[in-house]
mmCIF file with all atom_site columns, C-alpha atoms in Angstrom:
data_model
loop_
_atom_site.group_PDB
_atom_site.id
_atom_site.type_symbol
_atom_site.label_atom_id
_atom_site.label_alt_id
_atom_site.label_comp_id
_atom_site.label_asym_id
_atom_site.label_entity_id
_atom_site.label_seq_id
_atom_site.pdbx_PDB_ins_code
_atom_site.Cartn_x
_atom_site.Cartn_y
_atom_site.Cartn_z
_atom_site.occupancy
_atom_site.B_iso_or_equiv
_atom_site.pdbx_formal_charge
_atom_site.auth_seq_id
_atom_site.auth_comp_id
_atom_site.auth_asym_id
_atom_site.auth_atom_id
_atom_site.pdbx_PDB_model_num
ATOM 1  C CA . MET A 1 1  ? 107.469 98.219  94.623  1.00 61.00 ? 1  MET A CA 1
ATOM 2  C CA . SER A 1 2  ? 107.022 94.515  94.017  1.00 67.00 ? 2  SER A CA 1
ATOM 3  C CA . HIS A 1 3  ? 104.449 92.263  95.675  1.00 66.00 ? 3  HIS A CA 1
ATOM 4  C CA . LYS A 1 4  ? 107.265 90.360  97.409  1.00 67.00 ? 4  LYS A CA 1
ATOM 5  C CA . THR A 1 5  ? 108.699 93.577  98.871  1.00 71.00 ? 5  THR A CA 1
ATOM 6  C CA . LEU A 1 6  ? 105.268 94.689  100.106 1.00 68.00 ? 6  LEU A CA 1
ATOM 7  C CA . ARG A 1 7  ? 104.704 91.338  101.791 1.00 67.00 ? 7  ARG A CA 1
ATOM 8  C CA . ALA A 1 8  ? 108.128 91.401  103.476 1.00 71.00 ? 8  ALA A CA 1
ATOM 9  C CA . ARG A 1 9  ? 107.468 94.922  104.764 1.00 73.00 ? 9  ARG A CA 1
ATOM 10 C CA . SER A 1 10 ? 104.013 93.942  106.047 1.00 69.00 ? 10 SER A CA 1
ATOM 11 C CA . VAL A 1 11 ? 105.444 90.925  107.873 1.00 70.00 ? 11 VAL A CA 1
ATOM 12 C CA . ARG A 1 12 ? 108.179 93.029  109.475 1.00 72.00 ? 12 ARG A CA 1
ATOM 13 C CA . HIS A 1 13 ? 105.656 95.665  110.572 1.00 71.00 ? 13 HIS A CA 1
ATOM 14 C CA . ALA A 1 14 ? 103.318 93.026  111.990 1.00 66.00 ? 14 ALA A CA 1
ATOM 15 C CA . LEU A 1 15 ? 106.125 91.596  114.114 1.00 65.00 ? 15 LEU A CA 1
ATOM 16 C CA . GLU A 1 16 ? 107.545 94.925  115.250 1.00 71.00 ? 16 GLU A CA 1
ATOM 17 C CA . GLN A 1 17 ? 104.790 97.534  115.387 1.00 75.00 ? 17 GLN A CA 1
ATOM 18 C CA . TYR A 1 18 ? 101.272 96.190  115.583 1.00 73.00 ? 18 TYR A CA 1
ATOM 19 C CA . ALA A 1 19 ? 99.912  94.563  118.713 1.00 73.00 ? 19 ALA A CA 1
ATOM 20 C CA . TYR A 1 20 ? 96.532  93.400  117.338 1.00 79.00 ? 20 TYR A CA 1
ATOM 21 C CA . PRO A 1 21 ? 96.484  93.161  113.523 1.00 79.00 ? 21 PRO A CA 1
ATOM 22 C CA . LEU A 1 22 ? 93.013  92.620  112.080 1.00 83.00 ? 22 LEU A CA 1
ATOM 23 C CA . ARG A 1 23 ? 93.428  92.944  108.307 1.00 86.00 ? 23 ARG A CA 1
ATOM 24 C CA . ILE A 1 24 ? 96.277  93.753  105.987 1.00 84.00 ? 24 ILE A CA 1
ATOM 25 C CA . VAL A 1 25 ? 95.464  95.421  102.688 1.00 86.00 ? 25 VAL A CA 1
ATOM 26 C CA . CYS A 1 26 ? 98.047  96.298  100.058 1.00 83.00 ? 26 CYS A CA 1
ATOM 27 C CA . PHE A 1 27 ? 97.501  99.387  97.925  1.00 84.00 ? 27 PHE A CA 1
ATOM 28 C CA . ASN A 1 28 ? 99.245  100.515 94.756  1.00 84.00 ? 28 ASN A CA 1
ATOM 29 C CA . ALA A 1 29 ? 97.880  103.940 93.846  1.00 89.00 ? 29 ALA A CA 1
ATOM 30 C CA . ILE A 1 30 ? 100.094 104.262 90.781  1.00 90.00 ? 30 ILE A CA 1
ATOM 31 C CA . GLU A 1 31 ? 98.816  101.048 89.210  1.00 90.00 ? 31 GLU A CA 1
ATOM 32 C CA . GLY A 1 32 ? 95.331  101.556 90.642  1.00 92.00 ? 32 GLY A CA 1
ATOM 33 C CA . TRP A 1 33 ? 94.840  98.350  92.583  1.00 89.00 ? 33 TRP A CA 1
ATOM 34 C CA . SER A 1 34 ? 94.356  97.130  96.132  1.00 91.00 ? 34 SER A CA 1
ATOM 35 C CA . ARG A 1 35 ? 93.960  93.653  97.552  1.00 90.00 ? 35 ARG A CA 1
ATOM 36 C CA . ASP A 1 36 ? 93.507  91.841  100.822 1.00 90.00 ? 36 ASP A CA 1
ATOM 37 C CA . ALA A 1 37 ? 96.844  90.315  101.779 1.00 86.00 ? 37 ALA A CA 1
ATOM 38 C CA . THR A 1 38 ? 95.812  89.101  105.231 1.00 89.00 ? 38 THR A CA 1
ATOM 39 C CA . SER A 1 39 ? 96.237  85.365  104.526 1.00 90.00 ? 39 SER A CA 1
ATOM 40 C CA . ASP A 1 40 ? 99.515  85.884  102.677 1.00 87.00 ? 40 ASP A CA 1
ATOM 41 C CA . VAL A 1 41 ? 100.954 87.837  105.600 1.00 84.00 ? 41 VAL A CA 1
ATOM 42 C CA . ALA A 1 42 ? 99.610  85.356  108.174 1.00 87.00 ? 42 ALA A CA 1
ATOM 43 C CA . ASP A 1 43 ? 101.294 82.501  106.280 1.00 87.00 ? 43 ASP A CA 1
ATOM 44 C CA . ALA A 1 44 ? 104.535 84.462  105.926 1.00 84.00 ? 44 ALA A CA 1
ATOM 45 C CA . LEU A 1 45 ? 104.477 85.289  109.651 1.00 83.00 ? 45 LEU A CA 1
ATOM 46 C CA . SER A 1 46 ? 103.956 81.636  110.495 1.00 84.00 ? 46 SER A CA 1
ATOM 47 C CA . GLU A 1 47 ? 106.896 80.623  108.309 1.00 83.00 ? 47 GLU A CA 1
ATOM 48 C CA . ARG A 1 48 ? 109.149 83.360  109.668 1.00 80.00 ? 48 ARG A CA 1
ATOM 49 C CA . ILE A 1 49 ? 108.329 82.506  113.277 1.00 79.00 ? 49 ILE A CA 1
ATOM 50 C CA . ALA A 1 50 ? 108.935 78.806  112.684 1.00 78.00 ? 50 ALA A CA 1
ATOM 51 C CA . ASN A 1 51 ? 112.392 79.585  111.277 1.00 78.00 ? 51 ASN A CA 1
ATOM 52 C CA . SER A 1 52 ? 113.477 81.898  114.090 1.00 77.00 ? 52 SER A CA 1
ATOM 53 C CA . ASP A 1 53 ? 113.409 82.175  117.833 1.00 74.00 ? 53 ASP A CA 1
ATOM 54 C CA . ALA A 1 54 ? 111.349 85.378  117.884 1.00 72.00 ? 54 ALA A CA 1
ATOM 55 C CA . GLU A 1 55 ? 108.842 85.829  120.667 1.00 77.00 ? 55 GLU A CA 1
ATOM 56 C CA . VAL A 1 56 ? 105.264 85.632  119.480 1.00 78.00 ? 56 VAL A CA 1
ATOM 57 C CA . SER A 1 57 ? 102.489 87.495  121.247 1.00 81.00 ? 57 SER A CA 1
ATOM 58 C CA . GLN A 1 58 ? 99.179  85.778  121.855 1.00 84.00 ? 58 GLN A CA 1
ATOM 59 C CA . ALA A 1 59 ? 97.544  88.332  119.535 1.00 84.00 ? 59 ALA A CA 1
ATOM 60 C CA . LEU A 1 60 ? 99.857  87.372  116.650 1.00 83.00 ? 60 LEU A CA 1
ATOM 61 C CA . GLN A 1 61 ? 99.257  83.682  117.311 1.00 84.00 ? 61 GLN A CA 1
ATOM 62 C CA . ASP A 1 62 ? 95.497  84.341  117.195 1.00 88.00 ? 62 ASP A CA 1
ATOM 63 C CA . PHE A 1 63 ? 95.910  86.342  113.957 1.00 87.00 ? 63 PHE A CA 1
ATOM 64 C CA . ILE A 1 64 ? 97.889  83.531  112.307 1.00 86.00 ? 64 ILE A CA 1
ATOM 65 C CA . GLN A 1 65 ? 95.397  80.881  113.384 1.00 87.00 ? 65 GLN A CA 1
ATOM 66 C CA . ALA A 1 66 ? 92.423  82.970  112.247 1.00 90.00 ? 66 ALA A CA 1
ATOM 67 C CA . TYR A 1 67 ? 93.739  83.994  108.821 1.00 91.00 ? 67 TYR A CA 1
ATOM 68 C CA . GLY A 1 68 ? 96.537  81.595  107.896 1.00 89.00 ? 68 GLY A CA 1
ATOM 69 C CA . THR A 1 69 ? 95.907  78.998  105.229 1.00 87.00 ? 69 THR A CA 1
ATOM 70 C CA . ARG A 1 70 ? 98.637  76.681  106.500 1.00 76.00 ? 70 ARG A CA 1
ATOM 71 C CA . PRO A 1 71 ? 98.673  74.969  109.884 1.00 69.00 ? 71 PRO A CA 1
ATOM 72 C CA . PHE A 1 72 ? 100.483 76.983  112.554 1.00 59.00 ? 72 PHE A CA 1
ATOM 73 C CA . ASN A 1 73 ? 102.215 74.691  114.985 1.00 60.00 ? 73 ASN A CA 1
ATOM 74 C CA . LEU A 1 74 ? 104.847 76.370  117.067 1.00 54.00 ? 74 LEU A CA 1
ATOM 75 C CA . GLN A 1 75 ? 107.166 73.614  118.192 1.00 56.00 ? 75 GLN A CA 1
ATOM 76 C CA . LEU A 1 76 ? 109.665 74.353  120.886 1.00 50.00 ? 76 LEU A CA 1
ATOM 77 C CA . ALA A 1 77 ? 113.220 73.198  120.320 1.00 55.00 ? 77 ALA A CA 1
ATOM 78 C CA . LEU A 1 78 ? 114.103 70.504  122.800 1.00 57.00 ? 78 LEU A CA 1
ATOM 79 C CA . PRO A 1 79 ? 117.670 69.376  123.396 1.00 59.00 ? 79 PRO A CA 1
ATOM 80 C CA . LEU A 1 80 ? 118.193 65.823  122.272 1.00 59.00 ? 80 LEU A CA 1
ATOM 81 C CA . PRO A 1 81 ? 120.515 63.626  124.303 1.00 61.00 ? 81 PRO A CA 1
ATOM 82 C CA . LEU A 1 82 ? 123.530 62.463  122.380 1.00 60.00 ? 82 LEU A CA 1
ATOM 83 C CA . ARG A 1 83 ? 123.986 58.744  122.350 1.00 63.00 ? 83 ARG A CA 1
ATOM 84 C CA . ILE A 1 84 ? 127.318 57.341  121.371 1.00 63.00 ? 84 ILE A CA 1
ATOM 85 C CA . LEU A 1 85 ? 127.070 53.979  119.708 1.00 60.00 ? 85 LEU A CA 1
ATOM 86 C CA . ALA A 1 86 ? 130.118 51.790  120.074 1.00 55.00 ? 86 ALA A CA 1
#
């Protein structure tokens, strides 16, 4: 399984299954490696949330702010008034 696939799965699980994620570690027993993917997943979560209208729990917001390497600014979509220029 590729690194990209593992990250996508971890992001999906974080959004759907885990209420209070603390650390995310990827393991590959066949190749004999493991690594801390917490920041990668926090950044991917931040990006995914920014590009969707998914609800974000306070725990996930705290996780992203604690471990993300990019700024996490959740901006709410506001309707803009249309102005017709004549």
